[in-house]
PDB file of C-alpha atoms in Angstrom:
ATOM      1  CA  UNK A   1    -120.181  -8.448 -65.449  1.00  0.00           C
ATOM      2  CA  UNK A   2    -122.174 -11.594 -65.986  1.00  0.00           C
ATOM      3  CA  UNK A   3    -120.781 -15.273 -65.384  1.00  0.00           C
ATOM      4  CA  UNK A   4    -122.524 -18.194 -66.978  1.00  0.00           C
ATOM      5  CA  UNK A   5    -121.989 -21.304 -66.023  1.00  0.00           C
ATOM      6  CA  UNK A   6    -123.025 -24.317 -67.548  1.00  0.00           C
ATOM      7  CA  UNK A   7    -121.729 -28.215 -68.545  1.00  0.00           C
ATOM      8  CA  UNK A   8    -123.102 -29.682 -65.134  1.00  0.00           C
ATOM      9  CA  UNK A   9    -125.076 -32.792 -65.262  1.00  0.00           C
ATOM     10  CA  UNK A  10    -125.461 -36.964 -63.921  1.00  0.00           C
ATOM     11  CA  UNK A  11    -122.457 -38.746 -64.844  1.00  0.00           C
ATOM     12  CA  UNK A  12    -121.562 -42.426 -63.308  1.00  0.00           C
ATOM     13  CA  UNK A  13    -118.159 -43.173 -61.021  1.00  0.00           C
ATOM     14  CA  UNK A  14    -115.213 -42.574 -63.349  1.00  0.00           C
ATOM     15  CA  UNK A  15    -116.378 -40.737 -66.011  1.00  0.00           C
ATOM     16  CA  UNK A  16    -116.419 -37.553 -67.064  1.00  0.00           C
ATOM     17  CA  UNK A  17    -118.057 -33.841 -67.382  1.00  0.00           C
ATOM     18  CA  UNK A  18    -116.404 -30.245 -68.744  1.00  0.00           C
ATOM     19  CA  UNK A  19    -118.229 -27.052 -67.559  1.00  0.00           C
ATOM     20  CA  UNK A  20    -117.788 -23.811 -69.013  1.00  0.00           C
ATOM     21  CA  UNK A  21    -118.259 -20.602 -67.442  1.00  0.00           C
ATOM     22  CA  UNK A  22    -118.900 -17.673 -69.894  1.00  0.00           C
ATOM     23  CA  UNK A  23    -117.358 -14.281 -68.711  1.00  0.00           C
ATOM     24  CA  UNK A  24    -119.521 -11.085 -70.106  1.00  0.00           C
ATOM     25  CA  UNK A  25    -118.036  -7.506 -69.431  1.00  0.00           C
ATOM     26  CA  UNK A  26    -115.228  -9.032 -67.905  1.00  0.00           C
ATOM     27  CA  UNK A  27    -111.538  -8.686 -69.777  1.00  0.00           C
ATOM     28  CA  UNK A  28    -109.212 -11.554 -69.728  1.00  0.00           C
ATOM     29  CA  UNK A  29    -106.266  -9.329 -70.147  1.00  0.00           C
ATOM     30  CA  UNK A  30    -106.242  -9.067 -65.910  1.00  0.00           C
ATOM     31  CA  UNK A  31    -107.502 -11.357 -63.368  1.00  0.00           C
ATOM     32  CA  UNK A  32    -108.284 -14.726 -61.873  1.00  0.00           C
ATOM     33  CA  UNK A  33    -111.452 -16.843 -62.526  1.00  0.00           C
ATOM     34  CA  UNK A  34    -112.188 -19.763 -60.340  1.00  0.00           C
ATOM     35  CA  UNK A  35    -114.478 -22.744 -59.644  1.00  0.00           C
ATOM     36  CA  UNK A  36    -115.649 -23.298 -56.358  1.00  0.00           C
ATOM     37  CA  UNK A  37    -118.209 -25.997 -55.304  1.00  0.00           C
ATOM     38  CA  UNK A  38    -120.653 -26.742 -52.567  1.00  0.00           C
ATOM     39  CA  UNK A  39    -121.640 -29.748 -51.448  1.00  0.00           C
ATOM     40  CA  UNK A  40    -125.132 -30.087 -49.474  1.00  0.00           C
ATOM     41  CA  UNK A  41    -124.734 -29.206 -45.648  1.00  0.00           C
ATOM     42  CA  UNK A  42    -120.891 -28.045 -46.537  1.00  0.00           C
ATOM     43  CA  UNK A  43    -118.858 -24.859 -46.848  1.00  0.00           C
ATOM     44  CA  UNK A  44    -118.169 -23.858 -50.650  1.00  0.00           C
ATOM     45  CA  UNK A  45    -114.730 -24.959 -50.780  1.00  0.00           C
ATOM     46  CA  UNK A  46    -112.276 -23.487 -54.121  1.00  0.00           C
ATOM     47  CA  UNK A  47    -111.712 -26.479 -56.654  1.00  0.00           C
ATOM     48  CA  UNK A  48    -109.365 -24.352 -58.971  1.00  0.00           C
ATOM     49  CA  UNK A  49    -108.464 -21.127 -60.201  1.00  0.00           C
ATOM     50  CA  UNK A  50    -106.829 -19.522 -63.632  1.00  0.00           C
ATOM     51  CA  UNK A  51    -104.860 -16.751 -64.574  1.00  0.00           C
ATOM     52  CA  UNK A  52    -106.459 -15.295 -67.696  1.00  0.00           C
ATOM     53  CA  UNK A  53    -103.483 -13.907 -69.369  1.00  0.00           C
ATOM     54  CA  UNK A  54    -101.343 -16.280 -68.111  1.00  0.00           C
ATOM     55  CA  UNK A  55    -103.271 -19.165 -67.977  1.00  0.00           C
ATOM     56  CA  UNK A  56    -100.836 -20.016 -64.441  1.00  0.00           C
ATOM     57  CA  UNK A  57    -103.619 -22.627 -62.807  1.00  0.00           C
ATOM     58  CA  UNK A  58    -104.087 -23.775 -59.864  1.00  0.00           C
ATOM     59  CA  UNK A  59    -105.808 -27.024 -58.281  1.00  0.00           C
ATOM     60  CA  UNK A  60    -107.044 -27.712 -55.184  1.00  0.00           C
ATOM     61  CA  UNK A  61    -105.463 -31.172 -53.890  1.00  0.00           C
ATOM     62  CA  UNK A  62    -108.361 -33.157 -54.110  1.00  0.00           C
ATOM     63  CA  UNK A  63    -108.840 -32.761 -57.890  1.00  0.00           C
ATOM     64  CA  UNK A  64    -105.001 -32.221 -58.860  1.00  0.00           C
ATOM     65  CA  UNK A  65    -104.486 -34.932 -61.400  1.00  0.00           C
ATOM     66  CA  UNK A  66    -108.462 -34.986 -62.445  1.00  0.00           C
ATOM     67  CA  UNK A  67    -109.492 -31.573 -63.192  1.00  0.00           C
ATOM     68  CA  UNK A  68    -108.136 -29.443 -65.874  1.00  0.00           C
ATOM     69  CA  UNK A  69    -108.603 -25.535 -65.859  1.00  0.00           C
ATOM     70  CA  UNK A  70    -108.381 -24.035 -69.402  1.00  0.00           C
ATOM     71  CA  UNK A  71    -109.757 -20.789 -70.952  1.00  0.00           C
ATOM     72  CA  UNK A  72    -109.932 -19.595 -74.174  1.00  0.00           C
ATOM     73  CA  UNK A  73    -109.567 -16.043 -74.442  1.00  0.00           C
ATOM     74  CA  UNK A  74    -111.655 -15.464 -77.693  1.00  0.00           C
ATOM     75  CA  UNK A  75    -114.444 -16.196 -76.358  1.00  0.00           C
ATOM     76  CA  UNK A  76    -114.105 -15.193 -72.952  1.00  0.00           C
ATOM     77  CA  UNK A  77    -114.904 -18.423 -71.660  1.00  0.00           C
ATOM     78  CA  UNK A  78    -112.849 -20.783 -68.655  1.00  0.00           C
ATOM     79  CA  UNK A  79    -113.495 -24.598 -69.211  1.00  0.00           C
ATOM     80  CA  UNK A  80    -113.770 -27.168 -66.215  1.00  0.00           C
ATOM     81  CA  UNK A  81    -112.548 -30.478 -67.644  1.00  0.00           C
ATOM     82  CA  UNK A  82    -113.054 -32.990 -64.747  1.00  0.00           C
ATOM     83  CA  UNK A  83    -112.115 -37.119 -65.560  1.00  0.00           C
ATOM     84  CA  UNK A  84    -112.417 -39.636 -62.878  1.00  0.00           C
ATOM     85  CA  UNK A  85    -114.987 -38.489 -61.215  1.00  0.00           C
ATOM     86  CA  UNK A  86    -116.200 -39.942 -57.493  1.00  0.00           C
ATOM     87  CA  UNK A  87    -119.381 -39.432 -55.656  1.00  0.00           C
ATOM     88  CA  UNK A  88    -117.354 -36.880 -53.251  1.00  0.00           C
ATOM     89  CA  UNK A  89    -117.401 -34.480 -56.586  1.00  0.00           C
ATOM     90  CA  UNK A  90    -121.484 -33.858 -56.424  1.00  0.00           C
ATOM     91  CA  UNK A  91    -121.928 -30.546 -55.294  1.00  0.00           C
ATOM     92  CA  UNK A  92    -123.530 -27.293 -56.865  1.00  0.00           C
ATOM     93  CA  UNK A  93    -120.099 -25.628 -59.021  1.00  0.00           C
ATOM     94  CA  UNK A  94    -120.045 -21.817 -59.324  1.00  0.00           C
ATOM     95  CA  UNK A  95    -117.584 -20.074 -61.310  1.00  0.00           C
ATOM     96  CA  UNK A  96    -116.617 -16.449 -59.765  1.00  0.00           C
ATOM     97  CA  UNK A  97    -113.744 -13.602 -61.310  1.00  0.00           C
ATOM     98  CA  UNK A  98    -111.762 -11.977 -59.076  1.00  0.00           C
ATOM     99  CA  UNK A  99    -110.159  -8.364 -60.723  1.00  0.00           C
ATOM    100  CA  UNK A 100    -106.746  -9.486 -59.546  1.00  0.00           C
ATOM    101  CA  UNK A 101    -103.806 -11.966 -60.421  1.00  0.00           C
ATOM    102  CA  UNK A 102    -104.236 -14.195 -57.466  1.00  0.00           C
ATOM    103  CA  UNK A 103    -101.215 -16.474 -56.529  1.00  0.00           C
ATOM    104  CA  UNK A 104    -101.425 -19.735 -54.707  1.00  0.00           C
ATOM    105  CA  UNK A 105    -101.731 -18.093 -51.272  1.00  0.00           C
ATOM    106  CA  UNK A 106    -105.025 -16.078 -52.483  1.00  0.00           C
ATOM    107  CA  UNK A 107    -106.839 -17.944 -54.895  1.00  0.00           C
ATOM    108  CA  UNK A 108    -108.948 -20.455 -52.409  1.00  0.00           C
ATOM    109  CA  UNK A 109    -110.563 -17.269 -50.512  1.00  0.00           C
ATOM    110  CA  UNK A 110    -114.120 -15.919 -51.348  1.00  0.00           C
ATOM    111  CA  UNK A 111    -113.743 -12.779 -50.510  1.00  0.00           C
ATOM    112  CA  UNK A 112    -111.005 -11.919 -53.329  1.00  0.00           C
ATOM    113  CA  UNK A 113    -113.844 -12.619 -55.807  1.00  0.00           C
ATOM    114  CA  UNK A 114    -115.857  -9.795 -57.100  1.00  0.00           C
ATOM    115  CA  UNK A 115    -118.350 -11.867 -59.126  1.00  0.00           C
ATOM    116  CA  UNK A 116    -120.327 -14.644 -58.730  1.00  0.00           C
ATOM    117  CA  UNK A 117    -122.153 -16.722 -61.314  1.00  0.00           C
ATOM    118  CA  UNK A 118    -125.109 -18.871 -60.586  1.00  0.00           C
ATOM    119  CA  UNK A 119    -124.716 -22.382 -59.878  1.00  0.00           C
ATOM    120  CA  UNK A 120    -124.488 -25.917 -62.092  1.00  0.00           C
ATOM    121  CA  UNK A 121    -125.150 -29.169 -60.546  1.00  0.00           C
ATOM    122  CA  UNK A 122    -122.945 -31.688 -60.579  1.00  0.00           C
ATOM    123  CA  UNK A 123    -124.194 -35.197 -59.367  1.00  0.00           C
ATOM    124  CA  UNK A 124    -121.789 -38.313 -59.748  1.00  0.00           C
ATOM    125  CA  UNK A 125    -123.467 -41.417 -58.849  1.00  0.00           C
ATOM    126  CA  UNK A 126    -121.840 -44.522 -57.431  1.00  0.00           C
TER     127      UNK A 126
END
């Protein structure tokens, strides 16, 4: 399984960026992929997570209303739309695919995540 991640970039306070992560050897007909971020000198911290056969999302609650999770199955890729961006958004975003249908109390943890894919930076400037 390979995870490529890509869309990341400089944008200005209150605009906007969509990253895609590209799933290889991975099936959308089961499982969860997920964005987390890292910040410099912080813990990677879950952003949000989708269903792939569902498409159930979830968001953490300090992008809920900003971010929108999508993925289209075809081409096994999950799309990060993020509007409104603040400064507090630059970090380093990884997307990761977990083999199971996480639910809201799962979804944030790292360790439910089998894969990992590399990083794409995300620097909003003020």
């Amino acid at each position: 399984v390979q995870l490529q991640a890509s869309g990341g970039g400089l944008v200005q306070t209150g605009g906007s960026l969509r990253l895609s992560c590209a799933a290889s050897g991975f099936t959308f007909d089961y499982g969860s992929i997920t964005w987390f971020r890292q910040a410099p000198g912080k813990e990677r911290e879950a952003v949000s997570c989708i269903r792939t056969r569902s498409g159930i999302t979830y968001y953490d609650v300090a992008v809920k209303g900003r971010f929108s999770l999508s993925r289209d199955n075809a081409k096994n890729t999950v799309y990060l739309q993020m509007n409104s961006l603040k400064p507090e958004d630059t970090a380093v975003y990884y997307c990761a695919a977990s083999r199971w249908n996480l639910i809201s109390s799962t979804w944030h943890i790292r360790t439910n995540y089998d894969y990992w894919g590399q990083g794409t930076l995300v620097t909003v400037s003020s």
